[in-house]
Coordinates of C-alpha atoms in Angstrom, one line a residue:
M233 CA 6.4 4.9 -4.5
N234 CA 7.3 1.9 -6.0
R235 CA 8.6 0.7 -9.1
Q236 CA 8.9 4.2 -10.2
S237 CA 11.2 3.6 -13.2
H238 CA 7.9 2.0 -14.4
A239 CA 5.6 5.0 -13.7
M240 CA 6.1 7.4 -16.4
Q241 CA 6.0 4.9 -19.4
P242 CA 3.5 6.0 -21.5
A243 CA 0.9 3.7 -23.2
V244 CA 0.9 1.6 -26.1
L245 CA -1.5 3.1 -28.8
Q246 CA -0.3 1.8 -32.0
G247 CA -3.0 3.3 -35.2
V248 CA -4.9 5.7 -32.7
A249 CA -7.3 7.1 -35.5
P250 CA -7.5 10.9 -34.2
V251 CA -10.5 11.8 -31.9
L252 CA -13.1 14.0 -34.1
N253 CA -15.1 16.9 -31.8
F254 CA -12.0 16.9 -29.2
D255 CA -13.6 17.5 -26.1
A256 CA -12.8 18.4 -22.5
A257 CA -13.1 14.7 -21.6
D258 CA -11.2 13.5 -24.2
L259 CA -8.5 15.7 -23.1
I260 CA -8.3 14.6 -19.6
V261 CA -7.9 10.8 -21.7
S262 CA -5.6 12.1 -23.4
Y263 CA -3.2 13.0 -20.4
L264 CA -3.9 9.9 -19.1
E265 CA -2.7 8.3 -21.7
S266 CA 0.5 10.4 -21.7
I267 CA 1.7 9.4 -18.6
G268 CA 1.1 5.8 -19.0
V269 CA -2.1 5.5 -16.5
E270 CA -3.5 2.3 -17.9
Y271 CA -6.7 1.7 -15.8
V272 CA -9.2 4.3 -14.1
F273 CA -11.4 2.8 -11.2
G274 CA -14.6 4.3 -11.0
I275 CA -18.9 4.1 -11.4
P276 CA -20.7 5.9 -14.3
G277 CA -23.3 8.1 -13.5
G278 CA -25.2 10.7 -15.5
A279 CA -23.0 13.4 -14.2
I280 CA -20.2 11.8 -15.5
E281 CA -21.2 10.2 -18.6
P282 CA -19.3 12.2 -20.9
L283 CA -15.9 11.0 -19.7
Y284 CA -16.9 7.4 -19.7
N285 CA -17.9 8.4 -23.7
A286 CA -13.9 9.5 -24.1
L287 CA -12.9 6.2 -22.3
A288 CA -14.8 4.0 -24.7
R289 CA -13.2 6.1 -27.5
S290 CA -9.8 5.2 -25.7
Q291 CA -10.7 1.6 -25.3
R292 CA -11.5 0.8 -28.6
N293 CA -8.1 2.1 -29.7
G294 CA -6.0 0.2 -27.4
G295 CA -5.8 2.7 -24.6
L296 CA -7.4 3.4 -21.1
H297 CA -9.2 0.8 -19.6
P298 CA -12.2 1.6 -16.8
V299 CA -12.6 -0.8 -14.3
V300 CA -15.9 -0.4 -13.0
A301 CA -16.2 -0.9 -9.3
R302 CA -19.4 -2.0 -6.8
H303 CA -19.4 0.6 -4.3
E304 CA -16.5 4.2 -5.1
T305 CA -15.4 3.8 -2.0
G306 CA -14.0 0.3 -3.6
A307 CA -12.8 2.1 -6.7
A308 CA -10.6 4.9 -4.2
F309 CA -9.3 2.0 -3.0
M310 CA -8.6 0.2 -6.4
A311 CA -6.4 3.1 -7.3
D312 CA -4.8 3.2 -3.9
G313 CA -3.5 -0.6 -4.9
Y314 CA -2.8 0.2 -8.1
A315 CA -0.9 3.5 -7.4
R316 CA 1.3 1.7 -4.6
E317 CA 2.0 -1.3 -7.0
T318 CA 2.8 0.5 -10.1
G319 CA 3.8 4.1 -8.8
R320 CA 2.1 5.9 -11.6
I321 CA -1.0 7.6 -10.0
G322 CA -4.2 6.4 -9.3
V323 CA -7.5 7.3 -11.2
C324 CA -11.3 7.3 -9.9
I325 CA -14.3 8.6 -11.0
A326 CA -17.3 9.4 -9.4
T327 CA -20.6 10.5 -10.7
S328 CA -22.2 13.8 -8.8
G329 CA -23.8 13.4 -5.2
P330 CA -23.7 10.5 -3.2
G331 CA -21.0 9.0 -6.0
S332 CA -18.8 11.7 -4.8
T333 CA -19.3 11.4 -1.2
N334 CA -19.2 7.4 -0.9
L335 CA -15.4 8.5 -2.6
I336 CA -14.5 10.3 0.7
T337 CA -13.4 7.4 2.8
G338 CA -11.0 5.6 0.4
V339 CA -9.7 9.1 -0.4
S340 CA -9.1 9.7 3.3
C341 CA -7.5 6.7 3.8
A342 CA -5.3 7.7 0.5
Y343 CA -4.3 11.1 2.1
D344 CA -2.9 10.0 5.0
N345 CA -1.2 7.2 3.7
H346 CA 0.6 9.2 1.0
I347 CA -0.7 7.5 -1.8
P348 CA -1.1 10.1 -5.2
M349 CA -4.1 10.2 -7.0
L350 CA -6.3 11.3 -9.3
L351 CA -10.2 12.1 -8.3
I352 CA -12.9 13.3 -10.8
T353 CA -15.9 13.6 -10.0
G354 CA -19.3 15.3 -11.9
Q355 CA -21.6 17.9 -11.4
P356 CA -25.2 19.0 -13.0
A357 CA -25.0 21.4 -15.9
L358 CA -23.6 25.0 -14.5
P359 CA -27.1 26.8 -15.4
S360 CA -28.9 24.0 -12.9
F361 CA -26.4 25.3 -10.2
G362 CA -28.5 26.1 -7.2
K363 CA -31.8 25.1 -8.5
H364 CA -31.8 21.7 -7.0
A365 CA -30.8 19.5 -9.4
L366 CA -30.6 15.5 -9.0
Q367 CA -27.6 14.8 -7.2
E368 CA -26.3 18.1 -6.9
S369 CA -23.0 18.3 -5.0
T370 CA -22.5 22.1 -5.4
C371 CA -21.7 25.4 -3.3
T372 CA -25.6 25.9 -3.4
G373 CA -26.2 22.0 -2.3
V374 CA -24.2 19.1 -0.4
N375 CA -21.1 21.1 -0.9
I376 CA -18.5 18.5 -2.1
L377 CA -15.7 20.5 -2.7
S378 CA -16.0 21.6 1.1
M379 CA -15.7 17.7 2.0
F380 CA -13.0 17.2 0.0
Q381 CA -10.8 20.1 1.5
H382 CA -9.1 18.0 4.2
C383 CA -8.8 14.9 2.3
T384 CA -7.1 16.4 -0.7
C385 CA -3.6 18.4 -1.7
Y386 CA -5.7 20.2 -4.3
N387 CA -9.5 20.9 -4.6
T388 CA -11.2 22.7 -7.3
L389 CA -14.2 23.0 -9.5
V390 CA -13.7 23.6 -13.1
S391 CA -16.3 26.0 -14.3
H392 CA -15.1 26.6 -17.8
A393 CA -13.9 24.7 -20.2
E394 CA -10.8 27.2 -20.6
Q395 CA -9.6 26.3 -17.1
L396 CA -9.8 22.3 -17.7
E397 CA -6.1 21.9 -18.7
Y398 CA -4.5 24.6 -16.8
K399 CA -6.5 23.1 -13.6
L400 CA -5.6 18.9 -14.5
V401 CA -1.8 20.0 -15.2
N402 CA -1.7 21.5 -11.5
A403 CA -3.6 18.4 -10.6
F404 CA -1.5 15.8 -11.7
M405 CA 1.5 18.1 -10.5
R406 CA 0.3 18.7 -6.6
A407 CA -0.5 14.9 -6.3
H408 CA 2.9 13.7 -7.5
Q409 CA 4.7 16.3 -5.8
A410 CA 2.6 15.5 -2.5
Q411 CA 1.7 12.2 -2.9
R412 CA -1.4 12.4 -2.1
P413 CA -4.8 12.5 -4.1
A414 CA -6.0 15.9 -5.6
H415 CA -9.6 16.5 -6.4
L416 CA -11.3 18.2 -9.8
S417 CA -15.1 18.9 -10.0
I418 CA -16.5 19.2 -13.6
P419 CA -20.3 20.4 -14.4
I420 CA -21.5 17.8 -17.4
D421 CA -21.4 20.9 -19.7
V422 CA -17.9 21.8 -19.1
L423 CA -17.1 17.8 -19.6
R424 CA -19.0 17.6 -23.2
S425 CA -17.3 21.5 -24.1
P426 CA -15.5 21.1 -27.5
L427 CA -12.2 22.2 -28.1
K428 CA -9.9 23.6 -30.9
Q429 CA -7.0 21.8 -29.8
S430 CA -6.9 18.2 -30.3
A431 CA -4.0 16.9 -28.0
P432 CA -2.7 18.4 -24.6
A433 CA -0.8 21.2 -25.0
Y434 CA 2.1 20.4 -22.0
D435 CA 4.4 17.6 -21.8
L436 CA 3.9 16.3 -18.1
R437 CA 5.9 13.3 -18.1
S438 CA 8.4 15.7 -18.2
R439 CA 6.8 17.3 -14.5
L440 CA 6.2 13.8 -13.4
Q441 CA 9.7 12.9 -13.4
K442 CA 11.1 11.9 -10.1
T443 CA 14.0 14.1 -8.5
S444 CA 16.9 13.2 -6.9
F445 CA 17.4 16.0 -4.2
F446 CA 18.6 15.4 -0.7
D447 CA 20.4 17.9 1.6
E448 CA 24.3 17.3 1.0
H449 CA 25.6 18.9 5.2
T450 CA 22.9 16.5 6.9
V451 CA 24.2 13.6 4.2
H452 CA 27.8 14.7 5.5
Q453 CA 27.0 14.9 9.1
L454 CA 25.5 11.5 9.3
A455 CA 28.4 9.9 7.6
D456 CA 30.0 11.2 10.9
E457 CA 27.5 10.1 13.0
I458 CA 27.9 6.6 11.3
R459 CA 31.8 6.8 12.0
H460 CA 31.6 7.2 15.3
A461 CA 28.7 4.6 16.4
H462 CA 29.6 1.6 18.1
K463 CA 26.3 0.2 18.0
M464 CA 23.7 1.0 15.5
V465 CA 20.0 -0.1 14.7
F466 CA 18.4 0.7 11.5
V467 CA 14.2 0.7 10.9
I468 CA 13.1 0.4 7.4
G469 CA 9.8 1.9 7.2
G470 CA 6.8 1.2 4.6
G471 CA 8.8 4.2 2.3
C472 CA 11.6 2.5 1.6
A473 CA 10.7 0.7 -1.4
E474 CA 12.8 2.4 -4.1
A475 CA 16.2 2.6 -1.7
I476 CA 15.9 -0.6 0.1
A477 CA 18.8 -2.0 -2.2
P478 CA 21.5 0.4 -1.1
I479 CA 19.5 0.4 2.6
M480 CA 20.5 -3.5 3.1
E481 CA 23.4 -2.3 1.5
L482 CA 24.3 0.2 4.4
I483 CA 23.5 -2.8 6.8
H484 CA 26.2 -4.8 5.6
R485 CA 28.5 -2.3 5.1
T486 CA 28.1 -1.4 8.7
H487 CA 27.4 -4.5 10.1
G488 CA 24.2 -3.0 11.6
L489 CA 21.3 -5.1 12.7
F490 CA 17.8 -3.8 11.5
I491 CA 14.2 -3.8 12.3
T492 CA 10.8 -2.8 10.5
T493 CA 7.7 -1.3 11.1
P494 CA 4.6 -2.9 10.3
D495 CA 4.7 -1.2 6.7
G496 CA 7.7 -2.1 6.0
K497 CA 8.1 -5.7 6.8
G498 CA 7.3 -6.7 3.7
L499 CA 10.2 -5.2 1.8
I500 CA 12.4 -7.3 3.3
N501 CA 13.7 -10.8 3.5
P502 CA 12.6 -11.9 7.1
A503 CA 15.3 -14.9 6.9
H504 CA 18.2 -12.3 6.6
P505 CA 20.5 -13.1 9.9
A506 CA 20.7 -9.0 10.7
Y507 CA 16.5 -9.0 10.9
R508 CA 15.3 -8.3 14.5
G509 CA 11.4 -8.1 13.7
V510 CA 9.1 -5.6 13.6
F511 CA 8.6 -3.0 16.0
G512 CA 5.1 -1.3 16.8
F513 CA 1.8 -2.5 15.9
A514 CA 1.7 -6.5 16.1
G515 CA 5.6 -6.5 16.4
H516 CA 7.9 -8.7 18.4
Q517 CA 10.1 -8.9 21.8
T518 CA 13.4 -9.1 19.4
A519 CA 12.6 -5.7 18.3
I520 CA 11.9 -4.0 21.5
D521 CA 15.3 -6.1 23.3
L522 CA 17.3 -4.7 20.2
L523 CA 16.3 -1.2 21.0
L524 CA 16.3 -1.3 24.7
G525 CA 19.8 -2.1 24.1
K526 CA 20.3 0.9 23.8
P527 CA 22.3 1.4 20.7
D528 CA 24.5 5.0 19.8
L529 CA 22.7 5.3 17.0
I530 CA 19.0 4.6 15.6
L531 CA 18.8 4.9 11.8
A532 CA 15.1 5.2 10.6
F533 CA 14.5 5.4 6.8
G534 CA 11.1 6.1 5.6
A535 CA 9.2 5.8 8.5
A536 CA 5.9 7.8 9.1
M537 CA 6.3 7.2 12.4
G538 CA 2.5 7.5 13.7
E539 CA 1.2 5.5 16.3
F540 CA 1.2 2.3 14.2
N541 CA 4.9 2.5 13.1
S542 CA 6.5 3.7 16.0
G543 CA 5.0 1.7 18.8
A544 CA 2.4 4.2 20.1
W545 CA 5.2 7.1 20.0
N546 CA 7.5 4.8 22.3
T547 CA 10.5 6.4 23.9
M548 CA 13.0 3.5 23.2
L549 CA 12.5 4.5 19.4
L550 CA 11.7 8.4 19.9
N551 CA 14.9 9.6 21.4
E552 CA 17.8 12.0 21.0
R553 CA 19.8 8.8 19.6
L554 CA 17.4 9.0 16.5
V555 CA 18.5 10.0 13.0
H556 CA 15.2 10.8 10.7
I557 CA 15.8 9.8 7.0
D558 CA 12.6 11.0 4.9
S559 CA 11.8 12.1 1.5
L560 CA 8.5 14.1 3.2
E561 CA 8.8 16.9 5.5
D562 CA 5.4 15.7 6.8
H563 CA 7.0 12.8 8.7
L564 CA 10.1 14.4 9.7
L565 CA 7.5 17.0 11.6
R566 CA 6.5 13.9 14.4
T567 CA 10.3 13.3 15.7
P568 CA 11.3 17.0 17.0
M569 CA 13.7 14.9 19.7
A570 CA 15.7 13.3 16.8
K571 CA 19.4 14.3 16.7
L572 CA 19.2 14.7 13.1
H573 CA 16.9 15.0 10.4
V574 CA 17.9 13.9 6.6
Q575 CA 15.3 15.0 4.0
G576 CA 16.0 13.9 0.3
C577 CA 15.7 11.0 -2.1
L578 CA 16.1 8.0 0.6
Q579 CA 17.9 6.1 -3.0
T580 CA 20.5 9.2 -3.3
V581 CA 21.1 9.5 0.3
C582 CA 22.5 6.0 0.9
R583 CA 24.1 6.2 -2.5
H584 CA 25.8 9.2 -0.8
L585 CA 26.4 7.7 2.1
L586 CA 28.0 4.8 0.5
D587 CA 30.2 6.5 -1.1
E588 CA 31.7 8.2 1.6
L589 CA 32.0 4.9 3.8
Q590 CA 33.2 3.6 1.1
K591 CA 36.9 4.5 1.5
E592 CA 36.7 3.5 4.9
S593 CA 36.9 0.3 6.9
A594 CA 33.9 -0.6 9.2
P595 CA 33.0 1.8 12.2
A596 CA 35.2 0.7 14.8
G597 CA 33.9 -1.3 17.8
V598 CA 31.2 -2.6 14.9
S599 CA 31.6 -6.6 14.7
P600 CA 29.4 -8.8 11.7
V601 CA 26.4 -10.0 13.2
A602 CA 25.1 -13.4 14.1
H603 CA 22.0 -14.8 13.0
L604 CA 19.2 -14.9 15.5
A605 CA 16.4 -16.1 14.8
V606 CA 13.1 -14.3 15.3
L607 CA 10.7 -15.7 13.5
P608 CA 7.6 -17.1 15.4
S609 CA 8.0 -20.6 14.3
A610 CA 8.3 -22.0 17.5
D611 CA 4.9 -20.8 18.7
K612 CA 3.0 -23.7 19.4
A613 CA -0.4 -22.7 17.5
S614 CA 1.6 -21.7 15.0
V615 CA 2.1 -25.7 14.4
S616 CA -1.1 -27.1 15.9
D617 CA -3.3 -29.5 14.0
A618 CA -6.5 -28.4 16.1
T619 CA -10.0 -27.3 14.7
P620 CA -10.9 -24.6 14.1
I621 CA -7.6 -23.8 12.6
K622 CA -5.3 -21.2 14.3
P623 CA -4.8 -17.9 13.1
Q624 CA -0.8 -18.6 13.2
R625 CA -1.0 -22.0 11.6
L626 CA -2.7 -20.4 8.8
M627 CA -0.1 -17.5 8.3
R628 CA 2.5 -20.2 8.8
E629 CA 1.3 -22.4 5.9
L630 CA 0.7 -18.9 3.5
S631 CA 4.5 -18.4 4.2
R632 CA 4.8 -21.5 2.8
R633 CA 2.9 -22.1 0.2
C634 CA 2.4 -18.6 -1.6
P635 CA 5.0 -17.9 -4.5
P636 CA 7.9 -15.8 -3.5
T637 CA 6.5 -13.1 -6.1
T638 CA 2.8 -13.3 -4.4
R639 CA 1.9 -9.6 -2.9
I640 CA -0.3 -10.0 0.8
L641 CA -2.8 -7.4 1.6
A642 CA -3.8 -8.0 5.3
D643 CA -6.9 -5.7 6.1
A644 CA -7.6 -3.2 9.1
G645 CA -8.1 -5.4 12.1
N646 CA -6.8 -8.7 13.6
S647 CA -5.9 -9.6 9.7
M648 CA -3.1 -7.2 10.1
S649 CA -1.6 -8.3 13.7
W650 CA -1.5 -11.6 12.6
A651 CA 0.3 -11.0 9.1
V652 CA 2.2 -8.9 10.6
H653 CA 3.1 -10.8 13.1
H654 CA 3.4 -14.1 11.6
L655 CA 3.4 -14.1 7.6
Q656 CA 7.6 -15.1 6.7
L657 CA 7.5 -15.0 3.3
C658 CA 11.1 -15.8 1.7
D659 CA 12.7 -15.8 -1.0
R660 CA 12.7 -19.5 -1.4
R661 CA 12.8 -20.4 -5.1
V662 CA 15.7 -22.7 -6.3
T663 CA 17.1 -23.8 -9.4
L664 CA 20.0 -25.9 -10.9
R665 CA 22.5 -24.6 -13.4
K666 CA 25.1 -26.3 -14.9
Q667 CA 28.4 -24.9 -15.8
D668 CA 31.7 -27.0 -17.0
G669 CA 30.6 -29.9 -16.2
I670 CA 29.3 -28.8 -12.4
T671 CA 26.1 -28.5 -11.5
A672 CA 25.4 -25.9 -8.4
I673 CA 22.6 -25.1 -6.6
Y674 CA 21.4 -21.5 -7.2
R675 CA 19.0 -19.6 -4.7
E676 CA 16.9 -17.2 -6.8
R677 CA 15.7 -13.7 -5.6
R678 CA 12.5 -11.6 -6.0
Y679 CA 13.9 -8.7 -8.7
S680 CA 11.4 -6.2 -7.0
D681 CA 11.3 -3.1 -5.4
V682 CA 7.5 -3.7 -4.4
G683 CA 7.0 -5.3 -1.1
W684 CA 5.8 -8.3 -0.5
L685 CA 3.3 -7.3 2.7
R686 CA 0.8 -4.4 2.1
V687 CA -1.0 -3.2 5.4
V688 CA -2.8 0.0 5.7
T689 CA -1.9 2.6 8.9
N690 CA -2.8 5.9 9.8
F691 CA -6.6 6.2 8.6
A692 CA -7.0 2.0 8.1
P693 CA -10.5 1.7 7.0
M694 CA -11.7 -1.8 6.9
G695 CA -12.2 -3.0 3.6
W696 CA -9.2 -1.3 2.3
A697 CA -7.2 -4.9 1.0
I698 CA -10.6 -6.3 -0.8
G699 CA -10.3 -3.0 -3.2
A700 CA -6.5 -2.6 -3.1
A701 CA -6.3 -6.3 -3.8
I702 CA -7.9 -5.2 -7.1
G703 CA -5.8 -2.5 -8.3
V704 CA -2.3 -4.4 -7.2
A705 CA -3.4 -7.3 -9.6
R706 CA -5.2 -5.2 -12.4
G707 CA -1.2 -3.1 -12.2
T708 CA 0.8 -6.8 -11.9
P709 CA -1.5 -9.5 -13.9
D710 CA 1.5 -11.9 -13.4
C711 CA 1.8 -11.9 -9.8
P712 CA -0.5 -14.0 -7.3
V713 CA -2.2 -11.5 -5.3
V714 CA -3.4 -12.7 -1.3
C715 CA -6.2 -10.4 0.5
I716 CA -6.5 -11.6 3.7
T717 CA -9.6 -9.8 5.7
G718 CA -11.9 -10.2 8.6
D719 CA -16.0 -11.4 8.1
G720 CA -16.7 -7.7 9.6
A721 CA -14.5 -6.0 6.4
W722 CA -16.4 -8.9 4.2
L723 CA -19.8 -8.2 5.2
M724 CA -18.8 -4.6 3.9
S725 CA -17.3 -4.9 1.4
G726 CA -17.1 -8.1 -0.3
Q727 CA -18.9 -7.6 -2.9
E728 CA -16.0 -6.1 -4.7
I729 CA -15.0 -9.3 -5.5
T730 CA -17.2 -9.4 -8.5
T731 CA -14.7 -6.6 -10.4
A732 CA -11.9 -9.2 -9.6
V733 CA -14.1 -12.0 -11.4
Q734 CA -15.0 -9.4 -14.2
E735 CA -11.4 -8.5 -14.6
Q736 CA -10.1 -12.5 -14.4
L737 CA -7.3 -11.2 -11.9
T738 CA -5.9 -14.0 -9.9
V739 CA -6.6 -13.1 -6.1
I740 CA -7.2 -15.6 -3.5
F741 CA -9.7 -13.7 -0.7
I742 CA -9.0 -15.3 2.9
S743 CA -11.5 -14.3 5.1
L744 CA -11.1 -14.9 9.0
N745 CA -13.8 -16.2 10.0
D746 CA -15.0 -16.2 13.5
S747 CA -18.2 -14.4 13.7
A748 CA -17.3 -11.4 15.2
Y749 CA -15.4 -8.1 15.1
G750 CA -12.3 -9.6 16.2
M751 CA -10.4 -6.5 17.3
V752 CA -13.3 -5.2 18.9
K753 CA -14.0 -8.6 20.9
H754 CA -10.4 -9.0 22.0
G755 CA -9.5 -5.0 23.0
Q756 CA -12.9 -5.0 25.0
R757 CA -11.4 -8.2 27.3
L758 CA -8.2 -6.8 27.1
T759 CA -8.9 -3.5 28.1
G760 CA -11.9 -4.3 30.6
G761 CA -14.5 -3.1 29.0
E762 CA -17.7 -4.5 28.3
P763 CA -18.4 -7.2 26.0
I764 CA -20.9 -5.5 23.7
A765 CA -21.8 -5.2 19.8
F766 CA -19.1 -7.3 19.0
E767 CA -21.1 -10.5 17.4
L768 CA -22.0 -11.3 13.6
P769 CA -23.7 -13.6 12.7
P770 CA -22.8 -17.0 11.2
V771 CA -22.1 -16.8 7.2
D772 CA -21.2 -19.2 4.9
F773 CA -19.0 -16.9 2.8
G774 CA -18.1 -19.8 0.6
M775 CA -21.9 -20.2 -0.4
M776 CA -21.8 -16.6 -1.1
A777 CA -18.9 -16.4 -3.5
Q778 CA -20.1 -19.3 -5.3
S779 CA -23.3 -17.4 -5.9
M780 CA -21.4 -14.9 -7.3
G781 CA -19.2 -17.1 -9.7
V782 CA -16.4 -17.8 -7.6
P783 CA -15.0 -21.2 -6.8
S784 CA -14.7 -21.6 -3.0
H785 CA -13.4 -23.7 -0.1
V786 CA -14.1 -23.7 3.7
I787 CA -11.5 -24.0 5.8
H788 CA -11.8 -26.0 9.4
S789 CA -8.6 -27.6 9.9
P790 CA -4.9 -27.3 8.7
A791 CA -5.9 -30.8 6.8
D792 CA -8.5 -28.8 4.9
L793 CA -5.5 -26.1 4.0
D794 CA -2.9 -29.0 3.3
A795 CA -6.1 -30.2 0.6
L796 CA -5.8 -27.6 -1.8
D797 CA -3.9 -27.6 -4.7
F798 CA -2.3 -23.7 -4.4
D799 CA -0.6 -24.4 -8.0
V800 CA -3.5 -24.5 -9.3
I801 CA -5.5 -22.2 -7.6
F802 CA -2.3 -19.3 -8.5
Q803 CA -2.7 -20.7 -12.1
R804 CA -6.5 -19.8 -12.8
R805 CA -7.1 -16.8 -13.9
G806 CA -9.8 -15.1 -11.7
P807 CA -10.5 -15.2 -8.0
T808 CA -10.8 -17.7 -5.5
L809 CA -12.5 -17.2 -1.5
L810 CA -11.4 -19.3 1.1
D811 CA -13.4 -18.7 4.1
V812 CA -11.4 -20.2 6.8
R813 CA -12.9 -20.3 10.3
I814 CA -10.2 -19.6 12.6
D815 CA -10.5 -20.0 16.5
P816 CA -12.1 -17.4 17.7
E817 CA -10.3 -17.7 21.2
E818 CA -7.0 -16.7 19.9
V819 CA -6.1 -13.4 20.9
P820 CA -4.2 -11.4 18.4
P821 CA -0.8 -9.7 18.9
M822 CA -2.3 -6.2 19.9
G823 CA -0.7 -5.4 23.4
Q824 CA 0.9 -2.0 22.2
R825 CA -2.6 -1.4 21.1
V826 CA -3.9 -2.0 24.6
K827 CA -1.7 0.4 26.1
T828 CA -2.7 3.0 23.6
L829 CA -6.4 2.5 24.0
T830 CA -5.9 2.0 28.1
G831 CA -3.9 5.6 28.4
Q832 CA -1.1 3.7 29.6
Q833 CA 2.7 5.5 28.9
P834 CA 4.8 3.8 26.4

């Protein structure tokens, strides 16, 4: 996960008074504090009230802060965003019955994208099981444990207070090791149970340290492959955050060229001279051309190799020249055709490769790369002054005007297509420094292993970016956050903007407003389907935002966008909404998705 060096820092709790009548809920909160979790996301309810009482006691002493979502799915998306940003385990809480079932979409998304989370759901008191208690979701009611069985790595009912600590620690450890959600369902009377202890019995922080394992034999094999390669391509996937520095060092050392997956783009500088674009969903022709050039070796780091990441399982990537390097066995299982699998901590693998290659000259036949522009700035639509504004022009302006520390989240659908293909946020901070009487220009860099662009692949629910942006902003309050979403997703989850208001978070929500489920509309046209069920009514999201206390701007043209003072927007505490009336006839870059839907071979 990202920013792991900060992941296990304990919360600073100075002058904390001991809790009198320490109960099971207090024990849960104490463990969360001990591993540095700062925020929990959820919605209160009767069956979970003791846990919120414990959170209130913690908050009074400078501890955990509950972030109240507007829907439990939004809470799960927020926990997802918080985990991605901080490297800590995301925590979300829901009451029994519908509160718990509302979590499922967000939890499934986290499961499919390997996001570590702890879910705590309530249940009515044990003696009422099977009696049709209000919002019962036990094995004798609407069985929430059965529902979560397929989207969690650990899933259990805590039926006695004596079980709680052991199962809680197990849930944390399983979530951390599997990088997936773990679930505890706890009856209200168990949460209220008094305990003899007044603090955690286990040092959970030491159990959650990230290991630096690697397979030494396969790393030596990989070094030999690199030594004999004449033409190499590096593929940077979304799982490379912690290892991006040594990977880029390897690219420089070997004079290699590199491409990224859609979820890996945010980890690199798009202006890098060795970059050849995105391969996969909404990717670039330059990336395809590079792979069509038949490199000797394709080194894929941290790439999940699902449909979006692999160009719909395209054989120009998935072939016998591929070496797949990943810490997750689940990802390696998807590339049985690869020449070599290297499993281990990516940072450790790269460091050992660098140590081996350091002793030698560059591989024979490999020469330094020349700059090749892959940025789609020449696209006529990206410089068009037409009204309504072209989505390409919007992405170009955001690339120019967002500060380098901005975190940008693009929602499922056309929002992701436009962002992956056209956003090009680069390190462009320039400072003047004077030394020995000489003034020199220095270009500063982002000192962070956290990506500037986040997209959601695999399960990919609409509305993910809206909640996740709030979780990201809560995790890094000093960095501006931009959420790019569509009007369809906004109508599903836009009410979560009031959570950003309540938390005073600097998030710019951008709604691509074309009065349609855009990907459905264009997908039907491109695949020859019937034009049906994609229309949405015209909605003024600016007025909607203002009714919620959110400053808003309606953007019809590039001139409207130019008139905005982004410096002021990025400095204000609280969210801003841009209702961008995009050209509804612009076709998003979704050709690979169309081929998949129509059954064409990759």
